[in-house]
Short mmCIF file of C-alpha atoms in Angstrom, two decimals:
data_model
loop_
_atom_site.label_atom_id
_atom_site.label_comp_id
_atom_site.label_asym_id
_atom_site.label_seq_id
_atom_site.Cartn_x
_atom_site.Cartn_y
_atom_site.Cartn_z
CA LEU A 824 0.25 -8.25 -7.22
CA LEU A 825 3.40 -10.31 -6.13
CA PRO A 826 2.08 -12.21 -3.16
CA SER A 827 4.59 -12.11 0.25
CA SER A 828 3.94 -11.75 3.71
CA ARG A 829 7.69 -11.67 4.30
CA PRO A 830 8.14 -8.08 5.51
CA LEU A 831 7.34 -6.68 8.91
CA PHE A 832 7.14 -3.20 8.86
CA ILE A 833 8.01 -1.42 12.35
CA VAL A 834 6.86 2.06 12.27
CA GLY A 835 6.37 4.89 14.87
CA MET A 836 8.18 7.95 16.09
CA PRO A 837 11.74 7.67 16.74
CA ARG A 838 12.85 6.62 20.34
CA SER A 839 9.13 5.10 20.44
CA GLY A 840 10.52 1.26 20.98
CA THR A 841 10.64 0.55 17.42
CA SER A 842 14.31 -0.91 18.29
CA LEU A 843 13.17 -2.48 20.89
CA VAL A 844 10.30 -4.48 19.01
CA GLU A 845 12.73 -5.55 16.13
CA GLN A 846 15.11 -6.96 18.41
CA ILE A 847 12.58 -9.13 20.28
CA LEU A 848 11.46 -10.48 16.92
CA ALA A 849 15.24 -10.54 15.86
CA SER A 850 15.64 -13.21 18.75
CA HIS A 851 12.90 -15.33 16.89
CA SER A 852 14.53 -18.32 14.71
CA GLN A 853 12.15 -17.81 11.88
CA VAL A 854 13.05 -13.60 11.53
CA GLY A 855 15.74 -11.55 10.08
CA ALA A 856 16.40 -7.95 11.30
CA GLY A 857 16.51 -5.78 8.00
CA GLY A 858 17.10 -2.77 10.09
CA GLU A 859 16.22 0.87 8.75
CA LEU A 860 15.60 0.05 5.37
CA GLU A 861 15.20 3.45 2.98
CA ASP A 862 13.52 1.37 0.01
CA MET A 863 9.96 2.58 0.56
CA SER A 864 10.86 6.14 0.91
CA HIS A 865 13.00 6.03 -2.36
CA PHE A 866 10.43 4.04 -4.29
CA PHE A 867 8.07 6.93 -3.24
CA HIS A 868 9.89 9.98 -4.03
CA GLU A 869 11.08 8.17 -7.49
CA ILE A 870 7.14 7.66 -8.66
CA ILE A 871 6.62 11.32 -7.38
CA GLN A 872 9.43 12.61 -9.75
CA GLN A 873 7.85 10.62 -12.36
CA ASN A 874 4.47 12.23 -11.76
CA SER A 875 2.96 9.00 -12.08
CA PHE A 876 1.40 8.46 -9.16
CA VAL A 877 -2.21 8.71 -9.97
CA ASN A 878 -2.04 6.35 -13.23
CA LEU A 879 0.17 3.63 -11.15
CA THR A 880 -0.58 0.29 -12.70
CA SER A 881 -0.18 -3.22 -11.51
CA GLU A 882 2.82 -3.77 -13.35
CA GLN A 883 4.41 -0.87 -11.51
CA LEU A 884 3.49 -2.13 -8.44
CA ASP A 885 4.68 -5.34 -9.13
CA HIS A 886 7.82 -3.86 -10.33
CA TYR A 887 8.73 -2.16 -6.93
CA ALA A 888 7.33 -5.27 -4.85
CA LYS A 889 9.80 -7.26 -6.62
CA ARG A 890 12.79 -4.98 -6.19
CA TYR A 891 11.85 -4.68 -2.41
CA LEU A 892 11.56 -8.27 -1.96
CA GLU A 893 14.93 -9.20 -3.98
CA HIS A 894 16.43 -6.50 -1.47
CA LEU A 895 15.26 -8.71 1.46
CA ASN A 896 16.36 -11.79 0.03
CA THR A 897 20.03 -10.42 -0.24
CA LEU A 898 19.60 -9.66 3.82
CA PHE A 899 18.17 -13.09 4.75
CA SER A 900 17.61 -15.66 2.03
CA GLN A 901 16.46 -18.24 4.72
CA LYS A 902 14.36 -16.70 6.93
CA ILE A 903 10.82 -16.38 6.74
CA TYR A 904 10.01 -13.12 7.75
CA VAL A 905 11.97 -10.11 7.55
CA THR A 906 11.79 -6.61 9.69
CA ASP A 907 12.01 -3.16 8.34
CA LYS A 908 12.18 -0.81 10.99
CA MET A 909 12.83 2.33 9.46
CA PRO A 910 10.38 4.57 11.84
CA THR A 911 8.94 6.97 9.24
CA ASN A 912 7.65 4.50 6.76
CA PHE A 913 4.54 5.24 8.40
CA LEU A 914 4.40 7.97 5.94
CA TYR A 915 4.36 5.78 3.01
CA LEU A 916 1.81 3.01 4.43
CA GLY A 917 -0.79 3.99 1.84
CA PHE A 918 1.75 3.03 -0.83
CA ILE A 919 3.17 -0.06 0.83
CA ASN A 920 -0.63 -1.53 1.26
CA LEU A 921 -0.82 -1.18 -2.62
CA VAL A 922 2.52 -2.55 -3.15
CA LEU A 923 2.80 -5.49 -0.41
CA PRO A 924 -0.83 -5.62 0.54
CA GLN A 925 -0.18 -9.11 2.71
CA SER A 926 2.58 -7.66 4.80
CA LYS A 927 1.96 -6.60 8.39
CA VAL A 928 2.64 -3.11 10.09
CA ILE A 929 3.61 -3.21 13.89
CA TYR A 930 2.88 0.45 15.37
CA CYS A 931 4.74 1.63 18.51
CA ARG A 932 3.71 4.11 20.60
CA ARG A 933 5.24 5.59 23.95
CA ASN A 934 4.21 8.68 26.22
CA PRO A 935 4.45 11.54 23.78
CA LEU A 936 6.17 13.49 26.43
CA ASP A 937 9.11 10.82 26.87
CA THR A 938 8.90 10.32 23.13
CA CYS A 939 9.66 13.99 22.61
CA LEU A 940 12.15 14.38 25.12
CA SER A 941 14.06 11.22 24.55
CA CYS A 942 14.28 12.46 20.80
CA TYR A 943 15.49 15.83 21.64
CA PHE A 944 18.24 14.04 23.95
CA GLN A 945 19.49 12.19 21.34
CA ASN A 946 21.78 13.65 18.67
CA PHE A 947 20.98 12.22 15.11
CA GLU A 948 23.66 13.44 13.48
CA GLY A 949 21.65 15.84 11.41
CA LYS A 950 18.94 13.74 10.28
CA ASN A 951 15.50 14.38 11.50
CA PRO A 952 16.07 18.18 12.15
CA TYR A 953 12.84 18.49 14.00
CA THR A 954 14.09 16.67 16.90
CA GLN A 955 16.25 19.99 18.03
CA ASN A 956 13.23 21.84 18.77
CA LEU A 957 10.66 20.47 21.30
CA LYS A 958 7.63 22.26 19.93
CA HIS A 959 8.56 21.03 16.33
CA LEU A 960 8.86 17.60 18.04
CA ALA A 961 5.28 17.85 19.55
CA LEU A 962 3.89 19.13 16.16
CA VAL A 963 5.39 16.06 14.29
CA TYR A 964 4.17 13.77 17.13
CA GLN A 965 0.83 14.88 16.86
CA GLU A 966 0.51 14.76 13.26
CA SER A 967 1.90 11.39 13.11
CA GLN A 968 -0.68 10.23 15.21
CA LYS A 969 -3.27 11.67 12.99
CA LEU A 970 -1.97 10.03 10.23
CA MET A 971 -1.73 6.65 11.84
CA GLN A 972 -5.62 7.06 12.88
CA HIS A 973 -6.47 8.01 9.11
CA TRP A 974 -4.30 4.49 8.01
CA LYS A 975 -5.88 2.47 10.42
CA GLN A 976 -9.18 3.65 9.12
CA VAL A 977 -8.72 3.00 5.48
CA LEU A 978 -5.87 0.44 5.03
CA SER A 979 -6.63 -3.31 4.51
CA ILE A 980 -3.11 -3.76 5.66
CA PRO A 981 -3.16 -5.56 9.29
CA ILE A 982 -1.68 -3.05 11.86
CA LEU A 983 -0.78 -4.07 15.45
CA GLU A 984 -0.27 -1.11 18.13
CA VAL A 985 2.42 -1.86 20.75
CA ILE A 986 2.43 0.62 23.84
CA TYR A 987 6.08 0.84 24.98
CA GLU A 988 5.15 1.10 28.36
CA ASP A 989 2.96 -1.99 28.36
CA LEU A 990 5.74 -3.82 26.36
CA VAL A 991 8.08 -2.91 29.59
CA MET A 992 5.83 -3.94 32.32
CA GLN A 993 4.02 -6.96 30.60
CA PRO A 994 6.70 -8.63 28.43
CA GLU A 995 5.62 -11.82 28.02
CA GLN A 996 2.15 -11.13 27.44
CA ILE A 997 3.06 -8.27 24.88
CA ILE A 998 5.47 -10.38 23.05
CA ASP A 999 3.18 -13.44 22.75
CA GLN A 1000 0.79 -10.50 20.84
CA ILE A 1001 3.32 -9.48 18.97
CA LEU A 1002 4.39 -13.26 18.00
CA HIS A 1003 0.68 -14.06 17.18
CA PHE A 1004 -0.11 -11.02 15.50
CA CYS A 1005 3.00 -12.34 12.87
CA GLN A 1006 1.58 -15.96 13.22
CA LEU A 1007 4.88 -16.76 14.71
CA PRO A 1008 5.05 -19.81 17.37
CA TRP A 1009 6.36 -19.00 21.05
CA GLU A 1010 9.87 -18.86 21.56
CA SER A 1011 11.19 -18.05 24.97
CA SER A 1012 14.24 -16.16 23.37
CA CYS A 1013 12.25 -13.29 22.36
CA LEU A 1014 11.99 -12.90 25.99
CA GLU A 1015 15.79 -12.61 26.34
CA PHE A 1016 16.31 -10.31 23.56
CA HIS A 1017 19.25 -8.58 25.19
CA LYS A 1018 21.20 -11.83 24.65
CA ASN A 1019 21.04 -11.66 20.85
CA PRO A 1020 24.74 -10.87 19.27
CA ARG A 1021 23.32 -8.88 16.39
CA TYR A 1022 24.89 -5.49 15.60
CA SER A 1023 22.13 -2.56 15.49
CA LYS A 1024 23.16 0.59 13.88
CA THR A 1025 20.00 2.43 15.44
CA ALA A 1026 20.68 5.32 18.29
CA SER A 1027 18.86 2.64 20.74
CA TYR A 1028 21.84 0.03 20.45
CA ALA A 1029 22.69 0.07 24.11
CA GLN A 1030 19.24 0.04 25.46
CA ILE A 1031 18.46 -2.94 23.29
CA ARG A 1032 21.46 -4.92 24.94
CA GLN A 1033 20.06 -4.74 28.34
CA PRO A 1034 16.87 -6.60 29.97
CA LEU A 1035 13.81 -4.47 29.90
CA TYR A 1036 13.92 -1.82 32.71
CA PRO A 1037 11.12 0.73 33.76
CA SER A 1038 13.22 3.75 34.47
CA SER A 1039 12.56 5.31 30.92
CA ILE A 1040 9.09 5.33 31.90
CA ARG A 1041 7.70 8.69 32.88
CA ARG A 1042 11.35 9.86 32.90
CA TYR A 1043 9.88 13.51 31.61
CA ARG A 1044 8.66 14.40 35.19
CA PHE A 1045 12.59 15.30 36.01
CA TYR A 1046 12.18 17.89 33.26
CA GLU A 1047 8.43 18.87 33.89
CA LYS A 1048 8.92 22.62 34.35
CA TYR A 1049 10.65 23.01 30.88
CA LEU A 1050 8.08 21.05 29.43
CA THR A 1051 4.79 23.32 30.23
CA ASP A 1052 4.29 24.46 26.33
CA VAL A 1053 4.70 21.08 24.84
CA ALA A 1054 2.82 19.56 27.29
CA CYS A 1055 -0.23 21.62 26.85
CA SER A 1056 0.41 21.13 22.87
CA LEU A 1057 0.33 17.68 23.20
CA SER A 1058 -2.78 17.33 25.56
#
């Protein structure tokens, strides 16, 4: 297989802190922000359509690795690492483990009710239709948790879990953990990520332009009377 530790995959439910983590990493001199890349999803479904998943060869895996790494290179040829912040890549971590076994995964988690509520409030413009129904959101959240627990048990690829609330309340400590996991030296610019002028296409664009703030933690408390059924299904 083609050896490469360039990709830094940032996964998790939408609105769980993935954009924030990417913005922090993108503020490091050695990291380029790839944004939400669709490559892995496309590769996976391409293989499914060819009915060739069971018989994948090392040559085929190298083919997909080469295509992916070439894409990263067109985005950032000079950076040591490049992030891929497609949240739903958690669906394809088994495939990623085969194609790019030296890459790293950062798994973002946030309070389940805050995650579901934030998704529900967000207009994804036709994408992620499950976010329009709180019960569907709760189900997707639960299933994503189960899948990530499975991946952590069976994959060799390193996975770092980052809790959104910890990152907001203890930024220097958690950012240091993230950089250490990525084998990056400390740079204070990561603490001042909101000063990074890069443009982000994600729904969290406004938030990552501001310093960390705790007001989004336990926001669900203002809507608890509407969340009884969802809270029960998430407990």
